[in-house]
Every structure is written in C-alpha cells, then in structure tokens.
Coordinates of C-alpha atoms and ligand atoms in Angstrom, one line a residue:
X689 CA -27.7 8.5 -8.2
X690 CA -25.5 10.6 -6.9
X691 CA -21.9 11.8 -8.5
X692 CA -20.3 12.0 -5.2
X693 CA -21.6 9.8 -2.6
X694 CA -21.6 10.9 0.9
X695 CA -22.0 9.6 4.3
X696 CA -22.9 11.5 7.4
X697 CA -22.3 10.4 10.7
X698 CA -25.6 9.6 11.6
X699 CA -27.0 7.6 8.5
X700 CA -23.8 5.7 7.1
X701 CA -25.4 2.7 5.2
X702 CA -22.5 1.0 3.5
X703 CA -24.4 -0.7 1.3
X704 CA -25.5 2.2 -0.2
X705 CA -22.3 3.1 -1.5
X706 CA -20.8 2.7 -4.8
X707 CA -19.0 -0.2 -3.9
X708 CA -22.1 -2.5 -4.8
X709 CA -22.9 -0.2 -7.9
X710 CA -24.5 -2.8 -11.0
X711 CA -21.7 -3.2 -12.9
X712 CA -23.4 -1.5 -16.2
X713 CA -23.9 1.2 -13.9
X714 CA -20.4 1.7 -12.9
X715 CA -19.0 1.1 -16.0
X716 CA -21.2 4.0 -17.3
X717 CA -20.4 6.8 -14.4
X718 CA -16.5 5.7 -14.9
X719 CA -16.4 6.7 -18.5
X720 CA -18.3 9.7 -18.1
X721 CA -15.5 10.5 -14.9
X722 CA -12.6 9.7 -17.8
X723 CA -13.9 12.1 -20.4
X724 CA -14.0 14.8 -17.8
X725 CA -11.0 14.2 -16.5
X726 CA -9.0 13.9 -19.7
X727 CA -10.6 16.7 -20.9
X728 CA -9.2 18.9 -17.7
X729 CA -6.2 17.7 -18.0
X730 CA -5.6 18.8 -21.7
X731 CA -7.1 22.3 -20.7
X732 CA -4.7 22.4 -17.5
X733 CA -1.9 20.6 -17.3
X734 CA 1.0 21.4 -20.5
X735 CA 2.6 18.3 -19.9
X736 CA -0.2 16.2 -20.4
X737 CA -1.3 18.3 -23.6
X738 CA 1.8 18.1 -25.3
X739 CA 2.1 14.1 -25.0
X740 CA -1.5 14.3 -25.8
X741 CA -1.1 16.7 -29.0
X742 CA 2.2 14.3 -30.1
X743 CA -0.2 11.4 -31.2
X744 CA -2.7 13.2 -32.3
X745 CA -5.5 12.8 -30.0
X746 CA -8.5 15.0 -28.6
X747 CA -9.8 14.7 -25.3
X748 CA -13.2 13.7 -27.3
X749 CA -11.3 10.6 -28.5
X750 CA -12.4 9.2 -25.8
X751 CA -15.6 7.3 -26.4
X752 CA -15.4 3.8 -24.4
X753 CA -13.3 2.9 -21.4
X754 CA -11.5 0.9 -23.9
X755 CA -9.6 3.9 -24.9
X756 CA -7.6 4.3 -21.9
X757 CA -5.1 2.3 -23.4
X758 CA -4.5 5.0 -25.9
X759 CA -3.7 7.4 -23.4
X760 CA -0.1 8.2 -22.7
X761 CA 1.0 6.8 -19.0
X762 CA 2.4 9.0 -16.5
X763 CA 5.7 7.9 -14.4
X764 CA 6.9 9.4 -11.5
X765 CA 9.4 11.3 -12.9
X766 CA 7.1 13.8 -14.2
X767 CA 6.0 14.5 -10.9
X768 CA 9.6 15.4 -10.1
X769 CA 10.7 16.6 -13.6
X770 CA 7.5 19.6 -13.0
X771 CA 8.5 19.7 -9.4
X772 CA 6.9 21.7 -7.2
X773 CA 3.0 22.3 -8.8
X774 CA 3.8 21.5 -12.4
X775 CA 0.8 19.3 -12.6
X776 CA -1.8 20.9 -10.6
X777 CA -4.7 21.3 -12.7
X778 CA -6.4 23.7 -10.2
X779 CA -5.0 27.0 -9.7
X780 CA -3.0 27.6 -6.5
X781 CA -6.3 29.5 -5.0
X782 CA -8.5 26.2 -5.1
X783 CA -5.5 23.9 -3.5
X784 CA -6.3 23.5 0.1
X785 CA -3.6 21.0 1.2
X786 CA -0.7 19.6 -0.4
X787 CA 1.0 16.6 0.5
X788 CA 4.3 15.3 -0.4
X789 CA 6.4 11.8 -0.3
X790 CA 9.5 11.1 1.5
X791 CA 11.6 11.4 -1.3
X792 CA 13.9 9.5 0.1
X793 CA 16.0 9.3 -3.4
X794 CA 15.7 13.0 -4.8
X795 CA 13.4 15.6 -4.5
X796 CA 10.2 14.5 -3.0
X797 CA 7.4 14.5 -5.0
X798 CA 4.2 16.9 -4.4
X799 CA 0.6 16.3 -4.5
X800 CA -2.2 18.5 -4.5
X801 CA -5.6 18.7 -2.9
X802 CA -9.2 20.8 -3.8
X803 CA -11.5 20.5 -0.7
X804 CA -13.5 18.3 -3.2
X805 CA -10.1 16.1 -3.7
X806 CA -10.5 16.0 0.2
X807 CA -13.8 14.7 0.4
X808 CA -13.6 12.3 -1.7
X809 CA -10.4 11.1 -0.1
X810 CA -12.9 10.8 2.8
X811 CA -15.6 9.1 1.3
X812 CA -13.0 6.2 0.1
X813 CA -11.4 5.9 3.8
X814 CA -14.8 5.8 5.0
X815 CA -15.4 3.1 2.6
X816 CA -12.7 1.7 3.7
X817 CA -13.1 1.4 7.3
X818 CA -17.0 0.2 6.6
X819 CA -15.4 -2.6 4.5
X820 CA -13.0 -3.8 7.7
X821 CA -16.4 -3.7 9.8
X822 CA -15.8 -0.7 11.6
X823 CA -18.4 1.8 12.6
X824 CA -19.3 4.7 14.7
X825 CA -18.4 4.3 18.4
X826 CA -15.1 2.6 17.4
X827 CA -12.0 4.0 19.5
X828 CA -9.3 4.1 16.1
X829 CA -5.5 5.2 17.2
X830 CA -4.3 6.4 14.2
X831 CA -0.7 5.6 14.6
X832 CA 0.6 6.7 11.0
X833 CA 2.5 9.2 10.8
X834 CA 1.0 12.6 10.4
X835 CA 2.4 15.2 8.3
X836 CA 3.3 16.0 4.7
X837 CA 3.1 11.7 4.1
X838 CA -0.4 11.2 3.3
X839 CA -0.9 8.3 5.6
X840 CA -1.7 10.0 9.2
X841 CA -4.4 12.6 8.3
X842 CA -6.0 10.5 5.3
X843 CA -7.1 7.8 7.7
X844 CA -8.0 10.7 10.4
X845 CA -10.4 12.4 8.6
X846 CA -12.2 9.4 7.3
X847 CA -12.2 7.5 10.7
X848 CA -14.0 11.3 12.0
X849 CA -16.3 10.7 9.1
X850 CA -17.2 6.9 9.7
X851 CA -17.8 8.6 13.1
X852 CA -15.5 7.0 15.6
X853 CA -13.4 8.7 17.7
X854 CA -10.2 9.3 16.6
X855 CA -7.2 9.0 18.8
X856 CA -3.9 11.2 16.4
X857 CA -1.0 9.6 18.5
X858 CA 1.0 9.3 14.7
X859 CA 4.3 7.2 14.9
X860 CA 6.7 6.2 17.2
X861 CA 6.7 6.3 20.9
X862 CA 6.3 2.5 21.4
X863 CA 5.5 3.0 25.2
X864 CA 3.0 6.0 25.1
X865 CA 1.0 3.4 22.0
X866 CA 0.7 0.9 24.1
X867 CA -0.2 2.5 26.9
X868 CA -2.9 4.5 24.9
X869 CA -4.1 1.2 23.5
X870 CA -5.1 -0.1 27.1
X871 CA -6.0 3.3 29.1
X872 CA -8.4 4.2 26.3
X873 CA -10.0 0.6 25.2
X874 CA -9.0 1.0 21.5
X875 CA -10.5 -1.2 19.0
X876 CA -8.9 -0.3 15.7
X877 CA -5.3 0.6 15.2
X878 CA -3.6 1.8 11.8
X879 CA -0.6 2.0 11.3
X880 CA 2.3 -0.2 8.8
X881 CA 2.1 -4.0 9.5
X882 CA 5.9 -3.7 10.5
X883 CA 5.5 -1.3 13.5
X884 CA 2.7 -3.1 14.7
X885 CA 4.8 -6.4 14.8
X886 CA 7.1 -3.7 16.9
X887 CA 4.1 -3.2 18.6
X888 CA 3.1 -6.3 19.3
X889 CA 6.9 -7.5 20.6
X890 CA 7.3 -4.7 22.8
X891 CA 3.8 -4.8 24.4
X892 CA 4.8 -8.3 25.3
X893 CA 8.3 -7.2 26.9
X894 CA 6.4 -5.0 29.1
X895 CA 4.1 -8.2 30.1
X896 CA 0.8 -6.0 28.4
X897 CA -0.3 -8.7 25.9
X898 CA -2.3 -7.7 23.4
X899 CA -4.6 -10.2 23.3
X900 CA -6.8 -9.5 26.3
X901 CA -8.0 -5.9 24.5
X902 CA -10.9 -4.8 23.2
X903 CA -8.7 -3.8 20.3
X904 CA -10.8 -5.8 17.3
X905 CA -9.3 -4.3 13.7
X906 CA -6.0 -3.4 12.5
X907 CA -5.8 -1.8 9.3
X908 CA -2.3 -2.3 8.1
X909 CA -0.8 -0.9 5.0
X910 CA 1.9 1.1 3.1
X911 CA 4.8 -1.1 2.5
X912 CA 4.4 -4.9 1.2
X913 CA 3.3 -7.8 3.5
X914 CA 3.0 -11.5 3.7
X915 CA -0.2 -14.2 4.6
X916 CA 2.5 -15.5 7.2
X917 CA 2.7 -12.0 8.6
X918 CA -1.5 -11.8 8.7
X919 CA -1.5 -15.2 10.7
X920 CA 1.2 -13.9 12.9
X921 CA -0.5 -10.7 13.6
X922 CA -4.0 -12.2 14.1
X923 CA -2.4 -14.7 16.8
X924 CA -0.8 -12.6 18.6
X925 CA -2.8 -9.9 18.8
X926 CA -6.0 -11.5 18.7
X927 CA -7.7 -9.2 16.2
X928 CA -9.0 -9.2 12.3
X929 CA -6.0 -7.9 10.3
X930 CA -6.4 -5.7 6.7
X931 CA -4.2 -5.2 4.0
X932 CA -4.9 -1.4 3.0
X933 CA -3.5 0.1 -0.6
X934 CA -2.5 3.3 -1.8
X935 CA -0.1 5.7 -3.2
X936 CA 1.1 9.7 -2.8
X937 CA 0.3 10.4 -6.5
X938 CA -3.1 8.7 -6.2
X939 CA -4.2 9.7 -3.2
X940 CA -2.8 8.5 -0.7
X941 CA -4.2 5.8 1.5
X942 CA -7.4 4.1 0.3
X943 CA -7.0 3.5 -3.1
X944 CA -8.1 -0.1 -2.3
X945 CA -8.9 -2.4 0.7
X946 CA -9.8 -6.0 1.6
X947 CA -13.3 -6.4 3.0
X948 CA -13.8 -9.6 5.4
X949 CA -13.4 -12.2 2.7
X950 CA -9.6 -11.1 2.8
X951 CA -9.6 -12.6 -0.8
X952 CA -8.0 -9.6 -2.7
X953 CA -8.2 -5.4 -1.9
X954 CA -11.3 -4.2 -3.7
X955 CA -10.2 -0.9 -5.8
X956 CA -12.4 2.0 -5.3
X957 CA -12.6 2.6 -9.4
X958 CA -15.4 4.9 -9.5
X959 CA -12.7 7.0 -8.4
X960 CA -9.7 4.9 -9.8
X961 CA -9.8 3.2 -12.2
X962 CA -7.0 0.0 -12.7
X963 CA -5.7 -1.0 -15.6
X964 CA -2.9 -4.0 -15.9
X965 CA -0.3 -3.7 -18.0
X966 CA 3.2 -5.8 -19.2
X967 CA 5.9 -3.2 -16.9
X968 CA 8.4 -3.8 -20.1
X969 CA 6.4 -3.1 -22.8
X970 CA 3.4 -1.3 -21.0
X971 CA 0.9 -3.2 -23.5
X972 CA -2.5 -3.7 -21.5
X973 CA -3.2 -7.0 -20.3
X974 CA -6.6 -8.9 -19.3
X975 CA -8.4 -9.2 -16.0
X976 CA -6.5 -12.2 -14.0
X977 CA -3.1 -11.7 -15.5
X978 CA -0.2 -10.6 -13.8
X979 CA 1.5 -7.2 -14.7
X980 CA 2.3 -3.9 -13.7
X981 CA -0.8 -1.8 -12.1
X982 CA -2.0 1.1 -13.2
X983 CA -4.5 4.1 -11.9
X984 CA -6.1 6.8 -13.2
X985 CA -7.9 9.0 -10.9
X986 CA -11.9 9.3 -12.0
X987 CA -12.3 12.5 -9.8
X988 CA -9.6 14.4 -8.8
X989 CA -9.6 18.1 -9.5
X990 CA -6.0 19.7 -8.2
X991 CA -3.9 17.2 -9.4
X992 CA -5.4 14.2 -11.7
X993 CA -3.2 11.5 -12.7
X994 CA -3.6 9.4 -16.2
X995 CA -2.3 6.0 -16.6
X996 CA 0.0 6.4 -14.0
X997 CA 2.4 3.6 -13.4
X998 CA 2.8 2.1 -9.8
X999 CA 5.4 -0.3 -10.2
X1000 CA 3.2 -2.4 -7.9
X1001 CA 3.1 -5.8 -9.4
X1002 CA -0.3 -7.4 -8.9
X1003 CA -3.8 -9.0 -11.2
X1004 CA -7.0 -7.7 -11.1
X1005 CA -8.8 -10.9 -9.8
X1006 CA -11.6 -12.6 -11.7
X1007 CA -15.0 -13.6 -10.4
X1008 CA -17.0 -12.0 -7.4
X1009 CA -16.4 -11.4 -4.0
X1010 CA -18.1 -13.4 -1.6
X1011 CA -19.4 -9.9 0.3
X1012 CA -21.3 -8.3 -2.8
X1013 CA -19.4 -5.4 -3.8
X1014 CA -19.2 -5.0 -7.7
X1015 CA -15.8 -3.3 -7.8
X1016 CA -12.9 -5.4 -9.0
X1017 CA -10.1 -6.8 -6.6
X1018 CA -6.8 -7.0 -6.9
X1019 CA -4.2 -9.3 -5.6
X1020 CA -2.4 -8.5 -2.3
X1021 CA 0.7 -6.1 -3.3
X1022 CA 3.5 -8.6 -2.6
X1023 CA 6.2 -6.7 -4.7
X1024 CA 6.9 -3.8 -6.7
X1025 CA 8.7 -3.9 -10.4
X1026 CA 11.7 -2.0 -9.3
X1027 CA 12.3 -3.6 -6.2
X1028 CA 13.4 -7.1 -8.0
X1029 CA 16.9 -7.9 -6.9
X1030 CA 19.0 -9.5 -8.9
X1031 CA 21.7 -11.7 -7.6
X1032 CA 24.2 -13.4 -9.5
X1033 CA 21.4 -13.3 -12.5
X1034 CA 18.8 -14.5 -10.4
X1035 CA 15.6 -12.8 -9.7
X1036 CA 14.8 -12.7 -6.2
X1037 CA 11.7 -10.6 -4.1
X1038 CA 12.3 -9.8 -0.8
X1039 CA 8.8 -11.1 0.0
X1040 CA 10.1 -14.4 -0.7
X1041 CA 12.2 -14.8 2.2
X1042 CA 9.9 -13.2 4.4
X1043 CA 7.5 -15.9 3.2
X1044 CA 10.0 -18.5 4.5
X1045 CA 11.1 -16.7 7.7
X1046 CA 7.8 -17.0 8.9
X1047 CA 6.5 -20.3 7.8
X1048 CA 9.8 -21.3 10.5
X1049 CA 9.4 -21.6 14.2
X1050 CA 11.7 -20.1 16.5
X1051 CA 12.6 -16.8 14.0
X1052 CA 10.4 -13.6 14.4
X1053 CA 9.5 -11.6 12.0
X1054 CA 12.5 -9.2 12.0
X1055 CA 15.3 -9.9 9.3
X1056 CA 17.1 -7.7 6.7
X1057 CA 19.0 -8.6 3.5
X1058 CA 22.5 -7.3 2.9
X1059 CA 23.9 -7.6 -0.3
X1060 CA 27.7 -7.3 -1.3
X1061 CA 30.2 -7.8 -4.1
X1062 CA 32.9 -9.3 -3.4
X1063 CA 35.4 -10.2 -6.5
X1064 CA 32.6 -9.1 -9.2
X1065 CA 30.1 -11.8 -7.5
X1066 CA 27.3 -11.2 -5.9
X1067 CA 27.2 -11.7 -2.1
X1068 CA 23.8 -12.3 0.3
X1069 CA 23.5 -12.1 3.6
X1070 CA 20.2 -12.8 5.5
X1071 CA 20.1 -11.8 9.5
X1072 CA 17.1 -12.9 11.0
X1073 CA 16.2 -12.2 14.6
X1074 CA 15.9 -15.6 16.4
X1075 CA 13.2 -15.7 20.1
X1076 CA 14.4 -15.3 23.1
X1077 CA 13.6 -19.1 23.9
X1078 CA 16.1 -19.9 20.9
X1079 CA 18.9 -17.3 21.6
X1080 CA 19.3 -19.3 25.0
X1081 CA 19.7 -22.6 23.6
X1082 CA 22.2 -24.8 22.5
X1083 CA 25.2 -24.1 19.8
X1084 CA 24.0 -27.1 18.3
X1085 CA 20.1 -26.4 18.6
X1086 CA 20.8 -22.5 16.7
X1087 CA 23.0 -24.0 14.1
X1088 CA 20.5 -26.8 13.2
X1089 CA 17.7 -24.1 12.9
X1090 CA 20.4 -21.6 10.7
X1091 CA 20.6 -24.6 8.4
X1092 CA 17.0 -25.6 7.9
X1093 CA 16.7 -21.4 6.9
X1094 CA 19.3 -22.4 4.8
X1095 CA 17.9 -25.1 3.3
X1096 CA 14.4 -23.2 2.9
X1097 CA 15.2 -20.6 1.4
X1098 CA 17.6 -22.1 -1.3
X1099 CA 14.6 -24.3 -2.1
X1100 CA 12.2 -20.9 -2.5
X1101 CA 14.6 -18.7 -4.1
X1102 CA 17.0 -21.0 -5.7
X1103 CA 19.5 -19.3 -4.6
X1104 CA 22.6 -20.0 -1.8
X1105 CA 22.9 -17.3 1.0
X1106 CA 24.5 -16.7 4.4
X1107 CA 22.3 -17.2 6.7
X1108 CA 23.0 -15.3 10.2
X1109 CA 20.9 -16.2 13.7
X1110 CA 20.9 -12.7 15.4
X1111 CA 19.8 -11.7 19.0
X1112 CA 16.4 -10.6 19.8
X1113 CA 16.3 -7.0 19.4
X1114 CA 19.4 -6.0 16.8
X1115 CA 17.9 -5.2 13.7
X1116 CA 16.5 -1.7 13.9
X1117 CA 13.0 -1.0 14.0
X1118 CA 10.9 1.5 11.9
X1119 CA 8.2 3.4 12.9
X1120 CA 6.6 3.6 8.9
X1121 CA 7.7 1.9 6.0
X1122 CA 10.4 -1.0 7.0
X1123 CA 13.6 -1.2 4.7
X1124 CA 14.6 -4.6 4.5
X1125 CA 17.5 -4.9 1.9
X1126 CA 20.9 -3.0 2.2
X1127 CA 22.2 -3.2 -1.0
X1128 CA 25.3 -2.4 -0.4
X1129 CA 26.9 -3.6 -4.0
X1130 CA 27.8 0.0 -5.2
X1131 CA 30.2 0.8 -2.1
X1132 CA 31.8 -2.0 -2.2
Ligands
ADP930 P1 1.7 6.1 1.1 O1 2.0 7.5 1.6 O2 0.2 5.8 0.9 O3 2.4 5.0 1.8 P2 3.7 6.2 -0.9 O4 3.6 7.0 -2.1 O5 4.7 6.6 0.2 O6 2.3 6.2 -0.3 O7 4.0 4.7 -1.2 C1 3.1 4.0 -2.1 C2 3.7 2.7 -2.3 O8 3.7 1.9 -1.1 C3 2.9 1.9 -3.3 O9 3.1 2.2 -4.6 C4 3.2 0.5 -2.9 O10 4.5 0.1 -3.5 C5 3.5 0.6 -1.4 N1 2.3 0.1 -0.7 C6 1.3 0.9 -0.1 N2 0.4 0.2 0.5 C7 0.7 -1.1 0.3 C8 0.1 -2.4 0.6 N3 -1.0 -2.5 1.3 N4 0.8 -3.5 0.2 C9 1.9 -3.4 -0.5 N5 2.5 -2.3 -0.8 C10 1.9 -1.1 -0.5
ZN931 ZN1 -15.3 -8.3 -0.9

C-alpha cells in the first residue's frame, strides 16, 4: 500500500483509493499518521509543546487511536493568538503557499502549505469529485472565489487532477457565469449553494434556464444548507447537487463529501481524522451522537492541526454507506455551536427557518433575520423574498401567505416573529458565504 495515494490523469481508478480501505487497515495507517504527527508537532510547534509538557505527556504516549482524547484541542484563537506563522511546523523555506480566512471579525487567520500539504489537498478534491461521479472530460467552472480563501484554487487543482478541464471564472459576475455556463457546455459547477440559487434566479430573468444544459453536477459547499435547498436546486436546475465540507485550518475544501447516496459527507480520515465531542465540556462522545466535531490532520507537514475544534455541530453516522467506501460519514453540517441565537431565552438556528421557508410555496429562497432590542426584549424580524407571481397578487392573497409563515415558523421554532413579504430582488445577494442574520441587538 501506498502512504500517499496518487492518481494520474490517465489511470484514475477511484476504487482504488483509500476511501474503500478494510477498516483494520485504515485504522492501522491512521495511528501510525497520529504518532508522526504528534510527534512533529512537539518538535516544531512551542505552543503545542508547552500544553503538551503541562500534562505530562510524550509524543510516545500515544499508542492507540484512543489516545486522541488525551491530547489537548486546539481553538481558533491560537491561530490568531500566534498570528502570522506561529504554528507552522515547516520552516518558512518548505512553505509554498499560504492561505488565509476572511477574518471577517479580527485578524484573519493564516494557513500554511508544503508542496506535499498541496498534493494531498489534491488527492482529497480528486476524491472528492470521483465521489460526485465526475471524471476526465468534465467541463467544471470553478466559480469560488480564488485568492487567499482556500475555496477557488483547492477545487482548481484537484478538478486539473481528476483531469477535466477547468474553467477559473471565481465569483461574481452573474452574467459573464451564465453566459460561460452555455457557450462552453459545462457540466459541473462549484461554487456556495447560495450563489448558485443567485445563479439559478438570474439565469431565469434572462429567459436562459438552466435546465436544458449539459450542466450534470453541482458541488456546493462552504456555508450551511438545507434538504429543501437540495430539492430546490435539483428542480430547477436539473442536475445532481453535493454538499461539500471543509475548513481554512484544515485544509480547506474537501475535508469531507457526500458520494451519490447523499446519506451523510464521508470524511477523508486517513488524512483527518473526526472525533465528536460535548462543545461544553469537550468530553468525547460515541459514533452516532450529536456534538461538537473535531479534526486532526493525519498528514499535514506546514501547519498540522490537533483536536482542533470546528464549532460545526454534527454525528458521525453509524452503519455503511450504500456505495462501499469504509470511511465514516458525517451528518450534513446544518449549524455551528456559535451561531445559536438566542432570543428571549430561546434557542433558535437559523437553519430552522430556512427549513420552513422552503417547505412554503410562493417564497424563494432569499430571506434574512434581523434581530433587535427594544425595551430589554428581544425583537425578530424575518424578510423573506416572495415570487414574482405572488408580489402581483392580492393584499389579501400576500397577507394570508405572511400568516401561514407565521404560523410555521412559531410551530418549528417556538417562537413569535414578525414576519415581512418583501419584493423579488431586495435582499442582497452574495457572491460566497451568505449572511443571513443581522443581529443588530448591540446597537440598539
Ligand atoms: P472555507 O474556506 O473552506 O469555506 P472557512 O474556514 O472560511 O473555510 O469556513 C469553514 C466553515 O464553513 C466550517 O467550519 C463550516 O462552519 C462552514 N462550512 C463549510 N462547508 C460547509 C458545508 N458543506 N456545510 C455547512 N457548513 C460548511
Ligand atoms: Zn457513500
């Protein structure tokens, strides 16, 4: 067996990869990855060595995967606290690319790549794409953004990899994507599942349906999406839609996918490997239980991370996947641990309403969440983006609609909030990552 597998362009046999790996088999080349990689970061990284030495433990304490747990985590404030190349483990010499996230609150956070770190990224992407039935002769416009977020040239590399001819149009530019998307007979698109619903909206303004394209895949990640947005997306555009998964601190894209049983994203652990744990108390918890995820990369050489904590609430799913592969699932990201609202003491998930928006005919799948205070209390406000059919209709025929929403969404959330009918087109549009909620409860 190989330590790194590798495709080439010519002789890609997916089921040759690690993904269908006997399990003893995997379980063996991910502990021998761990002790490497503990051990590099003890020699490397001061950080990690210090909250190492502070409970006493040796790299060579680790003997069985079991031992993870022992491990201190890593958050995302050490990445800023050591901010810019605190935690490379690779000098500056062996770094050939360095990436960095939007850092959008703060200092953004860098990441660091070996050429090694960048073929593996490869490998997983092309993993990735094999899993969503893509091969060679594929036409993929690669409409994430390109630049220091990881998203644009991970997936361009690996689509080169897997073969295919890569289209790098990155974000934005509605007009020139579509128009690319028919002139050059594109079959798989990436890009976040929010631009392409802007896609998709705009293409039909323009009278350029979708569905008459050879376009066949969309592989859709980086921000949180919904069932109701898949079934959406696969009517309207008339394709096979995937839920792709990473992080910055990771790697970037294609830490995990969903393969065609769209039952869960397999995790690519014989290069990360997930662990589950309570987000309050960070104790470990078993396959099929809900928690807090956590990844440790198996692999990387510039910048490894141990136990480091996503946020990303999900399960690691029980049982086997109907197409084979031997590396775990997890559950569709639907929410993260920090971006729980609460509202008048009430937990609420944005994904909740977007669950609800959807499931209701005559909205579309742009809305945003606006929350106050007024006198000490918590205020919500919910605009939702009604179809062009509806905006024309009657006073009474909008207001019966606002109240079902209404009605809906106190029944999912348990919660009362203003619901507002807005015309087609007034909520703004991202190009990436969508941001739904304006909390607006400090300024006021
Ligand atoms: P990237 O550059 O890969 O988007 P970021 O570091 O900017 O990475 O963001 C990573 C975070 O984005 C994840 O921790 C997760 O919260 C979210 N995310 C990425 N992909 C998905 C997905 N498929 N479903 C849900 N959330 C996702
Ligand atoms: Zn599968």
């Amino acid at each position: 067996m190989h330590e790194v597998w590798s495709d080439s362009t010519s002789g890609f046999h997916p089921a040759s990869a690690p993904d269908y790996l006997p399990e003893p088999q995997l379980r063996e080349l991910q502990l021998r990855r761990l002790k490497a990689v503990v051990r590099r970061c003890y020699d490397n990284v001061p950080l990690f060595r210090q909250r190492m030495d502070a409970t006493n433990m040796r790299p060579d304490d680790v003997q069985s995967l079991d031992d993870l747990s022992r491990l201190p985590f890593t958050q995302k404030c050490d990445l800023r606290d050591t901010y810019p190349f605190g935690l490379f483990a690779s000098p500056l010499s062996e770094v050939v690319r360095v990436h960095a996230s939007s850092g959008t609150t703060g200092k953004p956070i860098v990441v660091a790549y070996t050429k090694e770190d960048l073929d593996v990224w490869t490998e997983v992407i092309v993993r990735c794409f094999a899993a969503c039935g893509m091969h060679s002769g594929d036409i993929v416009q690669n409409a994430y953004g390109y630049g220091l977020f990881t998203g644009g040239l991970g997936a361009h590399y690996g689509a080169e990899a897997l073969g295919a001819t890569v289209i790098p149009v990155s974000g934005g530019n509605t007009d020139r994507q579509i128009m690319i998307l028919r002139d050059f007979g594109v079959t798989a698109i990436c890009c976040t599942p929010s631009y392409f619903i802007h896609l998709i909206e705009r293409a039909k303004e323009t009278g350029a349906g979708l569905r008459d394209l050879p376009l066949r895949v969309g592989v859709f990640g980086a921000e949180p999406w919904t069932e109701e947005m898949r079934a959406h997306i696969q009517k309207e555009a008339g394709i096979e839609a995937f839920d792709i998964f990473g992080l910055t601190e990771i790697i970037g894209p294609g830490v995990g996918i969903e393969c065609r049983a769209h039952n869960g994203l397999h995790i690519f652990e014989d290069h990360f490997l997930p662990e589950i744990v309570d987000p309050e108390s960070g104790t470990p918890r078993r396959d099929g239980e809900e928690g807090e995820l956590v990844l440790t990369t198996l692999s990387k050489k510039a910048m490894p991370m141990i136990r480091y904590r996503t946020h990303d609430i999900t399960r690691i799913k029980t049982g086997h996947c109907s197409c084979g592969r031997t590396i775990r699932r997890i559950e569709r990201i639907a929410r993260r641990s920090d971006d729980m609202l609460i509202i008048r003491g009430v937990n609420l998930f944005p994904s909740q309403i977007e669950t609800v928006l959807l499931s209701i005919e005559g909205t579309t799948p742009h809305y945003q969440i606006i929350i106050t205070r007024d006198k000490g209390l918590d205020q919500l406000e919910v605009q939702v983006e009604v179809t062009h059919e509806l905006f024309s209709d009657t006073i009474g025929g909008l207001e019966q609609l606002r109240s079902r929403i209404s009605h809906q969404l106190e029944i999912m959330t348990g919660l009362r909030m203003e619901v507002s009918l807005v015309a087609p087109r007034t909520i703004q549009r991202s190009e990436g990552k969508a941001k739904r909620v304006k909390d607006l409860r400090n300024a006021t």
